[in-house]
Amino acid sequence: MNPAPIRLGYGTNGLTDLRLGDALALLADLGYDGVGLTLDHMHLDPLAPNLASRTSQVAATLGKLGLGVTVETGARYVLDPRRKHGPSLLDPDPDGRAARTALLTTAVQVAADLGAHAVHCFSGITPADTTPDTAWKRLEESFTPVLEAAADADVPLAIEPEPGHLLATLADFHRLRGILGDPEPLGLTLDIGHCQCLEPAPPADCVRDAAPWLRHVQIEDMRRGVHEHLPFGDGEIDFPPVLEALAATGHQGLTVVELPRHSHAGPELARASIEFLRSQAPLKGAPTS
């Protein structure tokens, strides 16, 4: 049995200097299979008027270009223009937590309308003077309505272990699964760089361990102990074993290049990234033996 070809995408959070239509056309021209679409003020603003009609237009563009999509929710200032990624699901203010829950519920509807593979999300950083038990309880309460919306819409959720967050590791993901009773919509976003940065196991082993829950993959280079997303070749990851492991999982979603701090060079890095990954792994449309 041949491994499943990897379907590559590129994150719009690394193309914020481009209009969304131009970014999608670029990715299609470069041969990407899809896009990680971050809902943000410059790319399908989730809080602006006429979201449904704007989403319909994006869906038509994606269809015309033949691009798949995962909806990502990591916009830095979409809810609070003065607080990065705030408010979170762990916010001390109940209204703040409700705002994040509402954003994720909106993202689920957008994903359903786009025919997206999944909705990506994260827990947020534990606020000061908040105990771990309180933080996990807030996460459970804030996230449950999102899970209900995802179940109703038949859209998988893919929560991401993020260095520095309450849910930072694969072990934390399994803790959340246990707290929530292992709900069917709950899956995992695995960021390969984060595995290199933080996980005790090598990235390829992380891929194999995560396989049953894998709904979305982000990929970039990174160094051990340093949470900095790097272009391929600038970090320490040995990619062929990682990509072989990923292909062996049969993952049907997207593997999205995640370079959110490199928008100034987005078009060039999108080209260089797909050339690098094509040289490393079995991709959709590549010949198989």
XYZ file of C-alpha atoms in Angstrom:
289
model
C 0.000 0.000 0.000
C 1.397 3.393 -0.997
C 1.391 6.216 1.560
C -1.199 8.941 1.084
C 0.138 11.938 -0.839
C 0.539 15.025 1.290
C -1.720 17.922 0.334
C 0.125 21.206 0.817
C -1.319 24.577 1.760
C 0.036 27.960 2.762
C -1.331 30.148 5.541
C -2.825 33.518 4.689
C -1.332 34.832 7.941
C 1.937 34.748 6.002
C 0.436 36.690 3.091
C -1.171 39.622 4.889
C 0.332 42.171 2.477
C -1.724 40.636 -0.357
C -5.433 40.951 -1.040
C -7.119 37.631 -0.382
C -7.979 37.062 -4.035
C -4.385 37.739 -5.056
C -3.080 35.427 -2.328
C -5.352 32.574 -3.425
C -4.407 33.012 -7.073
C -0.720 32.983 -6.143
C -1.065 29.735 -4.224
C -2.977 28.070 -7.040
C -0.361 29.203 -9.575
C 2.428 27.787 -7.412
C 0.693 24.409 -7.247
C -0.583 24.380 -3.668
C -3.553 22.133 -2.950
C -5.170 24.513 -0.479
C -4.956 27.346 1.989
C -5.018 27.892 5.723
C -7.409 30.858 5.811
C -7.049 33.013 8.923
C -10.209 35.004 9.577
C -8.882 38.538 10.043
C -9.645 42.132 9.153
C -7.671 41.930 5.885
C -8.839 38.428 4.862
C -12.520 37.547 5.321
C -13.179 39.658 8.423
C -15.468 37.588 10.688
C -16.851 40.687 12.422
C -17.650 42.877 9.399
C -21.120 43.059 7.800
C -22.372 40.653 5.149
C -20.183 37.759 6.238
C -22.345 35.128 4.567
C -22.216 36.810 1.159
C -18.487 37.460 1.450
C -17.933 33.851 2.443
C -19.918 32.740 -0.598
C -17.638 34.793 -2.839
C -14.542 33.237 -1.271
C -16.052 29.768 -1.688
C -16.589 30.461 -5.374
C -12.982 31.623 -5.768
C -11.648 28.556 -3.977
C -13.759 26.330 -6.204
C -12.615 28.075 -9.368
C -8.967 27.726 -8.344
C -9.343 24.155 -7.094
C -8.100 24.951 -3.583
C -9.101 23.184 -0.396
C -9.292 25.170 2.822
C -8.910 24.949 6.573
C -10.256 27.868 8.608
C -7.685 29.192 11.086
C -8.509 31.462 14.015
C -5.123 32.779 15.096
C -5.627 36.419 14.089
C -3.670 38.536 16.549
C -6.001 41.496 17.107
C -9.331 40.582 15.553
C -11.219 40.787 18.882
C -9.164 43.344 20.805
C -7.023 45.906 18.938
C -4.786 46.381 21.978
C -4.308 42.839 23.262
C -2.676 40.131 21.166
C -4.904 37.039 20.883
C -7.222 38.531 23.483
C -9.642 37.767 24.884
C -9.079 34.019 25.055
C -11.164 31.061 26.154
C -9.450 31.463 29.542
C -10.120 35.175 30.038
C -11.020 36.221 33.612
C -13.910 38.266 32.211
C -16.905 36.060 31.290
C -17.800 38.495 28.517
C -14.313 38.117 27.108
C -14.573 34.337 27.107
C -17.976 34.613 25.459
C -16.514 36.790 22.712
C -13.875 34.164 21.903
C -16.486 31.400 21.971
C -18.649 33.429 19.594
C -15.719 33.960 17.226
C -15.012 30.233 17.111
C -18.687 29.456 16.582
C -18.704 31.924 13.692
C -15.599 30.217 12.317
C -17.440 26.896 12.365
C -20.244 28.390 10.262
C -17.741 29.926 7.844
C -15.984 26.573 7.572
C -19.262 24.816 6.830
C -20.078 27.361 4.137
C -16.621 26.975 2.587
C -16.596 23.186 2.774
C -13.456 23.403 4.922
C -11.563 20.408 6.264
C -11.563 21.737 9.844
C -11.509 24.773 12.120
C -8.189 25.411 13.843
C -8.138 26.951 17.331
C -6.106 27.106 20.561
C -6.615 27.478 24.301
C -4.824 30.744 25.069
C -2.334 31.649 27.797
C -3.312 31.107 31.433
C -3.989 34.576 32.887
C -2.021 35.839 35.848
C -3.394 34.855 39.261
C -5.353 31.965 37.701
C -4.809 28.435 38.998
C -4.428 25.563 36.528
C -7.652 23.978 37.767
C -9.556 27.209 37.162
C -8.005 27.589 33.703
C -8.966 24.057 32.651
C -12.496 24.601 33.956
C -12.818 27.804 31.940
C -11.529 26.020 28.843
C -14.102 23.257 29.281
C -16.977 25.693 29.732
C -15.926 28.065 26.941
C -15.180 25.339 24.428
C -18.287 23.213 24.914
C -20.595 25.489 22.848
C -18.039 25.421 20.027
C -18.032 21.634 20.087
C -21.823 21.637 19.936
C -21.778 23.977 16.934
C -19.150 21.819 15.234
C -21.217 18.684 15.780
C -24.312 20.364 14.349
C -22.368 21.607 11.299
C -20.380 18.365 10.870
C -17.126 20.341 10.904
C -14.119 18.957 12.825
C -12.384 21.165 15.377
C -8.593 21.007 15.438
C -7.159 22.463 18.629
C -3.465 23.289 18.538
C -0.927 22.692 21.310
C 0.831 26.050 21.453
C 4.034 26.742 23.430
C 3.241 28.968 26.397
C -0.493 28.212 26.342
C -2.512 26.193 28.835
C -2.803 23.504 26.166
C 0.847 23.386 25.118
C 1.639 19.732 24.400
C 0.137 16.544 23.039
C -0.296 15.385 26.637
C -2.396 18.490 27.283
C -4.550 17.672 24.263
C -5.275 14.247 25.712
C -6.082 15.848 29.050
C -8.698 18.019 27.339
C -10.129 14.986 25.529
C -10.564 13.307 28.890
C -12.173 16.334 30.526
C -14.659 16.698 27.669
C -15.454 12.985 27.382
C -13.644 12.462 24.062
C -16.273 14.198 21.883
C -16.337 13.144 18.235
C -15.766 16.625 16.710
C -12.585 17.238 18.743
C -9.394 16.708 16.793
C -5.885 18.029 16.719
C -3.813 20.598 14.865
C -0.233 19.345 14.940
C 2.392 22.012 14.338
C 5.623 20.278 13.324
C 7.782 23.151 14.537
C 6.135 23.068 17.935
C 7.050 19.386 18.200
C 10.691 20.281 17.590
C 10.464 23.177 20.049
C 8.734 21.535 22.976
C 7.762 17.871 22.750
C 9.999 15.215 24.373
C 9.659 12.908 21.345
C 11.115 13.648 17.885
C 8.688 15.282 15.420
C 8.243 12.105 13.365
C 7.216 10.203 16.498
C 4.796 13.006 17.377
C 3.152 12.583 13.977
C 2.688 8.866 14.531
C 1.386 9.387 18.062
C -1.082 12.052 16.903
C -2.361 10.176 13.867
C -5.771 9.036 15.224
C -6.772 12.614 16.084
C -5.059 14.501 13.266
C -7.349 16.989 11.511
C -4.927 19.751 10.479
C -1.149 20.104 10.163
C 1.027 23.199 10.235
C 4.624 23.044 9.132
C 7.725 25.204 9.251
C 11.281 24.920 10.537
C 12.156 25.553 14.190
C 14.893 25.073 16.785
C 14.719 23.176 20.047
C 13.466 25.342 22.888
C 12.885 28.436 20.734
C 9.346 29.226 19.604
C 10.196 30.993 16.366
C 8.654 29.961 13.047
C 11.475 29.752 10.504
C 11.689 29.216 6.740
C 12.727 25.709 5.752
C 16.443 25.169 6.193
C 16.857 27.818 8.888
C 16.046 25.493 11.788
C 16.931 22.012 13.009
C 14.167 19.726 11.732
C 15.045 16.681 9.640
C 12.041 16.748 7.322
C 12.108 13.483 5.317
C 11.275 11.276 8.351
C 8.552 13.714 9.422
C 6.925 13.812 6.017
C 7.214 10.060 5.545
C 5.444 9.600 8.886
C 2.773 12.111 7.901
C 2.143 10.389 4.570
C 1.854 7.053 6.360
C -0.965 8.360 8.581
C -3.258 8.762 5.574
C -4.096 12.315 6.680
C -6.602 13.720 4.191
C -6.521 17.343 5.341
C -4.018 20.042 4.530
C -0.419 20.455 5.633
C -0.112 24.236 5.782
C 3.118 26.235 5.767
C 2.927 28.514 8.819
C 5.160 31.614 8.547
C 3.075 34.393 10.128
C 5.995 36.763 10.680
C 7.247 36.644 7.105
C 4.494 38.392 5.158
C 6.983 40.959 3.875
C 8.455 38.139 1.776
C 5.310 36.045 1.467
C 5.209 35.398 -2.291
C 8.855 34.387 -2.449
C 8.607 32.191 0.648
C 5.461 30.531 -0.698
C 7.438 29.592 -3.825
C 10.539 28.465 -1.924
C 8.484 26.481 0.589
C 6.646 24.373 -1.951
C 9.850 23.724 -3.853
C 11.507 22.545 -0.642
C 8.616 20.319 0.400
C 8.253 18.852 -3.082
C 11.861 17.729 -2.812
C 11.211 16.013 0.519
C 7.918 14.134 0.420
C 5.221 12.368 -1.619
C 2.735 15.031 -2.661
C -0.696 15.019 -4.271
C -0.311 14.313 -7.963
C 3.278 13.054 -7.673
C 4.032 9.674 -9.268
C 3.988 6.695 -6.898
C 5.634 3.306 -7.209
